[in-house]
Each structure stands twice: as structure tokens, then as C-alpha cells.
PDB file of C-alpha atoms in Angstrom:
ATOM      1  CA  UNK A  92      57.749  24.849  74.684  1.00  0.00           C
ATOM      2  CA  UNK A  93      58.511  27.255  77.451  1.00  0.00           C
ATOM      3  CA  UNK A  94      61.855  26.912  79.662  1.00  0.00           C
ATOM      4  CA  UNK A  95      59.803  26.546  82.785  1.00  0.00           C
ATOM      5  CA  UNK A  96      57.920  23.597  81.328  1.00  0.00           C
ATOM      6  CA  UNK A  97      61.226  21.961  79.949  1.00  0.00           C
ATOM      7  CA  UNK A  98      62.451  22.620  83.339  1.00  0.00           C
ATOM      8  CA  UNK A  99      59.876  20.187  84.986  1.00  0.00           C
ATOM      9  CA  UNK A 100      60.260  17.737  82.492  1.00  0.00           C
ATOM     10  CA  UNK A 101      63.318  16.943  82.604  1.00  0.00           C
ATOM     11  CA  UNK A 102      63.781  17.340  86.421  1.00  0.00           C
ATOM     12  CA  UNK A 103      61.202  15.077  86.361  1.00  0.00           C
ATOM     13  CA  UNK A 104      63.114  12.466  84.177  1.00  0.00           C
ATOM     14  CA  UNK A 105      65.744  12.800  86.392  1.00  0.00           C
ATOM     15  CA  UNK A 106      64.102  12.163  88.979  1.00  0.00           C
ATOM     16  CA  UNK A 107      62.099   8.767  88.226  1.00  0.00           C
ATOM     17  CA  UNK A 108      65.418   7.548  86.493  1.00  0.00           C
ATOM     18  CA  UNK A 109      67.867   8.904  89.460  1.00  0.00           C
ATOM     19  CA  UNK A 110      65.582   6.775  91.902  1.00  0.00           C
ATOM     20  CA  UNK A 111      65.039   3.422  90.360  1.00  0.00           C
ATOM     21  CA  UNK A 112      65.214   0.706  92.292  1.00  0.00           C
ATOM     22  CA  UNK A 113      65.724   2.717  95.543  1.00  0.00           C
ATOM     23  CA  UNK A 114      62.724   2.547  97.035  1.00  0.00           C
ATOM     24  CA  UNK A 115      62.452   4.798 100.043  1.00  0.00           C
ATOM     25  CA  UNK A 116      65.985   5.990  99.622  1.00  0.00           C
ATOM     26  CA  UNK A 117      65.146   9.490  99.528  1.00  0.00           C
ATOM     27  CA  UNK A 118      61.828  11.973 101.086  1.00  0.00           C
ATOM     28  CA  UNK A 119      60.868  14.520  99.972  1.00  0.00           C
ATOM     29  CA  UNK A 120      58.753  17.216 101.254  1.00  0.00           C
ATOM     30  CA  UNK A 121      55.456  16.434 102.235  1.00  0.00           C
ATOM     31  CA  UNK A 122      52.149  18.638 100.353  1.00  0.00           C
ATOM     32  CA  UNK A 123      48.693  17.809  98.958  1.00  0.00           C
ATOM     33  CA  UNK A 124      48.158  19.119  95.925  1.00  0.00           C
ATOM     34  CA  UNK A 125      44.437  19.390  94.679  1.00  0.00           C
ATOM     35  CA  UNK A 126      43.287  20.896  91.516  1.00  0.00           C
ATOM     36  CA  UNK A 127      40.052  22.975  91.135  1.00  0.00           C
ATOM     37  CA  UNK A 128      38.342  24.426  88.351  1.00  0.00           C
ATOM     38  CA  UNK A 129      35.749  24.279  84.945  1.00  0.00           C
ATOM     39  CA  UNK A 130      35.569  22.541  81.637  1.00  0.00           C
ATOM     40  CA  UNK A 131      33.566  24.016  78.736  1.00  0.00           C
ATOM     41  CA  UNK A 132      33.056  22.335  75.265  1.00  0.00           C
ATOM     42  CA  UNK A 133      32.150  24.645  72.199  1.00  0.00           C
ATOM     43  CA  UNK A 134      32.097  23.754  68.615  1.00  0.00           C
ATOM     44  CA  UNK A 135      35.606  21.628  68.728  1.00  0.00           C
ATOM     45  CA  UNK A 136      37.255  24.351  71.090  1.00  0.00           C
ATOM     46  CA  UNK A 137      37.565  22.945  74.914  1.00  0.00           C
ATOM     47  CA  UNK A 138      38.147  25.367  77.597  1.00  0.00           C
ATOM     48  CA  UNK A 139      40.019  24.446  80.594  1.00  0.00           C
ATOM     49  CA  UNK A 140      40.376  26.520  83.841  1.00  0.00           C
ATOM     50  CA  UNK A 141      41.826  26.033  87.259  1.00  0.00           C
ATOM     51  CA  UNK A 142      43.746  26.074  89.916  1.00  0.00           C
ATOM     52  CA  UNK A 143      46.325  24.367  91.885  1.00  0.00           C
ATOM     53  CA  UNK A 144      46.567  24.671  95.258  1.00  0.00           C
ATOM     54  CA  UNK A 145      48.465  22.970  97.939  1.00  0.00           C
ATOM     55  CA  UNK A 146      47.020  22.389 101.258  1.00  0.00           C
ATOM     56  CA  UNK A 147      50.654  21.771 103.252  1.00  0.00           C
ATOM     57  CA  UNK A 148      52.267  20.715 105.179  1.00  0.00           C
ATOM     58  CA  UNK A 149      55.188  21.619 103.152  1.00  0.00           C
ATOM     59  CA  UNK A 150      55.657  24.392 100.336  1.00  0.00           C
ATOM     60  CA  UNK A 151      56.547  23.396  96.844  1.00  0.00           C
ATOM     61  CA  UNK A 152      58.566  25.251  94.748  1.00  0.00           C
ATOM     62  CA  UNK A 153      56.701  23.492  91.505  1.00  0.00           C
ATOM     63  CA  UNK A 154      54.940  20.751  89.997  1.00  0.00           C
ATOM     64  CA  UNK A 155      53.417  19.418  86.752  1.00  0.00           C
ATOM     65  CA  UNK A 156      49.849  19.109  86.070  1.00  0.00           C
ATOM     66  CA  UNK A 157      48.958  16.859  82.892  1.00  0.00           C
ATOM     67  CA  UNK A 158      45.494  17.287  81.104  1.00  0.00           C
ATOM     68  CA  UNK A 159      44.672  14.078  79.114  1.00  0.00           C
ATOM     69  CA  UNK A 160      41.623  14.253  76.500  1.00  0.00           C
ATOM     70  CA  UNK A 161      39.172  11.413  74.888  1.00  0.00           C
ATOM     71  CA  UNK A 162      40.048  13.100  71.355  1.00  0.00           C
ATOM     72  CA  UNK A 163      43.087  14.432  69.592  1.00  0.00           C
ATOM     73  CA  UNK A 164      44.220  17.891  69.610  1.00  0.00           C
ATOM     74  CA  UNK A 165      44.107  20.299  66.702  1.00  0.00           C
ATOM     75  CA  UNK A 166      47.937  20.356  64.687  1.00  0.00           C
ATOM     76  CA  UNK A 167      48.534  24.110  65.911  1.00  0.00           C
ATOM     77  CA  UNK A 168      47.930  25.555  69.860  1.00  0.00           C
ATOM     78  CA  UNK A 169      48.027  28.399  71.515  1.00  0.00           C
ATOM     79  CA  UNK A 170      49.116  27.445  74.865  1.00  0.00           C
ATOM     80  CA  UNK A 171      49.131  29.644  78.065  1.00  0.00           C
ATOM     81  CA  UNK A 172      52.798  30.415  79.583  1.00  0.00           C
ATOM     82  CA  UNK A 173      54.173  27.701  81.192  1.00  0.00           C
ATOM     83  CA  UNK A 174      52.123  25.375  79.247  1.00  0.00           C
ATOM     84  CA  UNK A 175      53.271  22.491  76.399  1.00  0.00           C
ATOM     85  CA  UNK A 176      52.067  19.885  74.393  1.00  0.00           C
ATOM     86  CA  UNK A 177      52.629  16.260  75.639  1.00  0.00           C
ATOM     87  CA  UNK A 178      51.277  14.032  72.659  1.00  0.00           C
ATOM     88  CA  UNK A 179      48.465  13.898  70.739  1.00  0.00           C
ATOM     89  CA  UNK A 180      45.768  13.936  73.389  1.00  0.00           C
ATOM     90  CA  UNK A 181      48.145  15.553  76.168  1.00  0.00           C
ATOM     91  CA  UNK A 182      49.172  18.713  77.387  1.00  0.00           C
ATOM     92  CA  UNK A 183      51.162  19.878  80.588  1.00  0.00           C
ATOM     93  CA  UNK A 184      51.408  22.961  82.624  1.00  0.00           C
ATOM     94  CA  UNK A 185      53.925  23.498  85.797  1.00  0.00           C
ATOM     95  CA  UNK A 186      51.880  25.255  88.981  1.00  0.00           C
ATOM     96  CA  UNK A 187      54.631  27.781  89.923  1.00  0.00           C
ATOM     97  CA  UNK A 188      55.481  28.123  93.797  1.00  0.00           C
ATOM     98  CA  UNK A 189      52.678  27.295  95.979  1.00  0.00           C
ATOM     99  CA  UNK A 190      53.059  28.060  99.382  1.00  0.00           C
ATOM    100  CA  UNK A 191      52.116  26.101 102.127  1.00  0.00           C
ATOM    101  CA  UNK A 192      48.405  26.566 102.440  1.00  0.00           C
ATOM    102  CA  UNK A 193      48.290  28.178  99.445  1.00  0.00           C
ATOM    103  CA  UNK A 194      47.406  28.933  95.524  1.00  0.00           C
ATOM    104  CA  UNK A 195      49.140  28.139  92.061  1.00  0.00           C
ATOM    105  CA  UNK A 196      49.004  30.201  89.448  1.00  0.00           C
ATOM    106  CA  UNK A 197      45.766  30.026  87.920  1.00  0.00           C
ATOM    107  CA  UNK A 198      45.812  28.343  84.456  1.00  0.00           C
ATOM    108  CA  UNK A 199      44.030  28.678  81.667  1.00  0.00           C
ATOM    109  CA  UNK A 200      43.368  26.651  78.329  1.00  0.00           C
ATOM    110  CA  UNK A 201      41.728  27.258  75.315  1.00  0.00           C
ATOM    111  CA  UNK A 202      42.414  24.073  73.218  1.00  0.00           C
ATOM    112  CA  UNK A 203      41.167  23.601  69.737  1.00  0.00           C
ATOM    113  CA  UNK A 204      40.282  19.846  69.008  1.00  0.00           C
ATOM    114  CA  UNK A 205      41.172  18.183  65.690  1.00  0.00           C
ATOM    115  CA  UNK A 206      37.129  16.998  65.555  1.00  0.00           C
ATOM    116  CA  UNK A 207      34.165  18.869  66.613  1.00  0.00           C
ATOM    117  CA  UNK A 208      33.100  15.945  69.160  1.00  0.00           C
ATOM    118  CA  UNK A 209      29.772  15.851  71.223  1.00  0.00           C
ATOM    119  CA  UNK A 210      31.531  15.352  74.073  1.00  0.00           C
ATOM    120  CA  UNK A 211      34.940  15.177  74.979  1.00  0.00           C
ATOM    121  CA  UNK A 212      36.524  13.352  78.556  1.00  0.00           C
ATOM    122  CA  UNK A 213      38.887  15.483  80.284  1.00  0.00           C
ATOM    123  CA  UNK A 214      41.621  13.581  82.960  1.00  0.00           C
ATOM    124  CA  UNK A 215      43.298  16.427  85.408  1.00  0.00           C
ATOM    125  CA  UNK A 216      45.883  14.691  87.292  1.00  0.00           C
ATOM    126  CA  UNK A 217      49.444  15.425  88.942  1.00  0.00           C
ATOM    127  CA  UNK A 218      52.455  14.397  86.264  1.00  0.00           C
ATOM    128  CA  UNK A 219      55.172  15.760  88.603  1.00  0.00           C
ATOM    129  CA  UNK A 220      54.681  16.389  92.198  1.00  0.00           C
ATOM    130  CA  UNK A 221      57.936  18.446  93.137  1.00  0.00           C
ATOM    131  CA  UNK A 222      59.788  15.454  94.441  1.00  0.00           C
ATOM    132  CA  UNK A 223      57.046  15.759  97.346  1.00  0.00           C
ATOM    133  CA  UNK A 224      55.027  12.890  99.298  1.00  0.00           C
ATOM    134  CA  UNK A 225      51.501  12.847  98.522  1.00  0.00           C
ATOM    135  CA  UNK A 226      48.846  11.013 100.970  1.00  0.00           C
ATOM    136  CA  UNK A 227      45.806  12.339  99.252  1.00  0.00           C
ATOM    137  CA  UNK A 228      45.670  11.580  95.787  1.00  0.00           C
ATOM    138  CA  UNK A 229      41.775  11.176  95.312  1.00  0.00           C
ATOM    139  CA  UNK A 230      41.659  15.558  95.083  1.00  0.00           C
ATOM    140  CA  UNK A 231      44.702  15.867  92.590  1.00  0.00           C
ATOM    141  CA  UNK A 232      42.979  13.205  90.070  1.00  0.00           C
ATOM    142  CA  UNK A 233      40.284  14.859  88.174  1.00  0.00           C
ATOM    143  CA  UNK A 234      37.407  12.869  85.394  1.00  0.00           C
ATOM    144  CA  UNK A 235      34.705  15.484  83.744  1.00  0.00           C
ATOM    145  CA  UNK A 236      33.022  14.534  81.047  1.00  0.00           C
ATOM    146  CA  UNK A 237      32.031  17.870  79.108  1.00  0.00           C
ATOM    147  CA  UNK A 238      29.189  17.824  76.612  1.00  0.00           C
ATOM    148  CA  UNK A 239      29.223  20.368  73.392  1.00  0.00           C
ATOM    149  CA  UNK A 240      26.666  22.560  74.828  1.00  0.00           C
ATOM    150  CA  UNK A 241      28.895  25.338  76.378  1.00  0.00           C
ATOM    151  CA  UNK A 242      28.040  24.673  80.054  1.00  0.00           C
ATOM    152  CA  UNK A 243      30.805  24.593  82.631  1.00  0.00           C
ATOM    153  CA  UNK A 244      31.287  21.665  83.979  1.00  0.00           C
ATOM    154  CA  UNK A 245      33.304  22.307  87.528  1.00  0.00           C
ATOM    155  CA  UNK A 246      35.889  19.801  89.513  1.00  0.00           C
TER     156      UNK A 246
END
């Protein structure tokens, strides 16, 4: 697991355990985070790529994206910088600074699955938001279902 990754998990911890039970006590900033990208399924190897982006008002310094699969992972991955396994089905990657208006780091998967599956459901969603206020959910919340035929399958 990368130090950037720990980093966001455990500010994240802090975070939903620091605010319990005080409910509006503190704002944050306020961004829309959306996610954009492509799923491919080959022979038990799932290919995911995309990027963040934040479309304001407020910059972020970082957030946590969490990729959720319909099958288990393979024992051993290869996981992109800033990447790290979450479970069994799970894996997370932080954004990096996006700018008001502006782009993540792209991100890039290659994830061998412990089955070869004929299809595989992939759930994109937002597991750490920077602390920020969110209004628009509905483009940071991703389902594609992504047969074994190699096609990309866009979101």
C-alpha cells in the first residue's frame, strides 16, 4: 500500500469518527466530483480506466475513489501508484489535487480476477470526498456491467 493511499484512509477515519454525532458542525469546501472512463473484460483480467475530475466550485487537494466488483480479485495485484487493495472485491485509488474546474490524475487498472467470469459488475463511486460538500452525487456513482468479450464499455 502506497503512503498516499494510507494517507486518505486514515484521514478519512478520522474524519467520519472526529464528526460523529455533530451533524453540521463543520463545512467543508464545496466540489463535484464526477468520474469518467472505460471498462474492458478479457479472459479473467478487467481493465479499468478513468478519470476524476472536479467541476468546482472549490479545489480539492484529494479524494478517494473505491472500485467495487461482482467477483473476487486474484491473491496477487499489480496496482497503479496511489492505488490499494480494500477487500476481496475492493480496491481504492486517491485522485491527487484537482483544481477547480479541473482533472485528476488519470488512473489506470489492470486487475486480474480470481475466476475467468462472463461478465463481471463494476461499482465506481466516491469513498472519500476531501472533507468537501457534494450536491451532485448521481455523476460520481458509476454501474457498468462488462461482458468477457474485450469491448470497452464507457461511463
Amino acid at each position: 500500500m502506497r503512503r498516499g493511499a494510507v494517507r486518505s484512509v486514515v484521514l478519512a477515519g478520522l474524519l467520519v469518527l472526529g464528526g460523529a454525532g455533530q451533524a453540521g458542525a463543520w463545512a467543508g469546501p464545496e466540489a463535484d466530483l464526477a468520474y469518467h472512463g472505460r471498462v474492458s473484460l478479457t479472459q479473467g483480467q478487467l481493465r479499468v480506466w478513468m478519470v476524476p475530475e472536479n467541476e468546482g466550485p472549490s479545489a480539492l487537494a484529494n479524494a478517494t475513489l473505491r472500485v467495487r466488483l461482482s467477483v473476487d480479485l486474484a491473491d496477487v495485484q499489480h496496482l497503479a501508484g496511489g492505488c490499494a487493495r480494500a477487500g476481496q472485491r475492493e480496491v481504492v485509488c486517491e485522485t491527487g489535487p484537482m483544481p477547480e474546474h479541473g482533472r485528476g490524475r488519470h488512473i489506470g487498472l489492470l486487475l486480474n480476477l480470481r475466476e475467468r467470469p462472463s461478465e463481471v459488475v463494476v461499482r465506481i463511486d466516491t469513498w472519500w470526498n476531501g472533507g468537501a460538500t457534494d450536491r451532485n452525487r448521481a455523476n460520481d456513482d458509476h454501474v457498468v456491467l462488462a461482458l468477457d468479450t474485450g469491448d470497452d464499455y464507457a461511463f
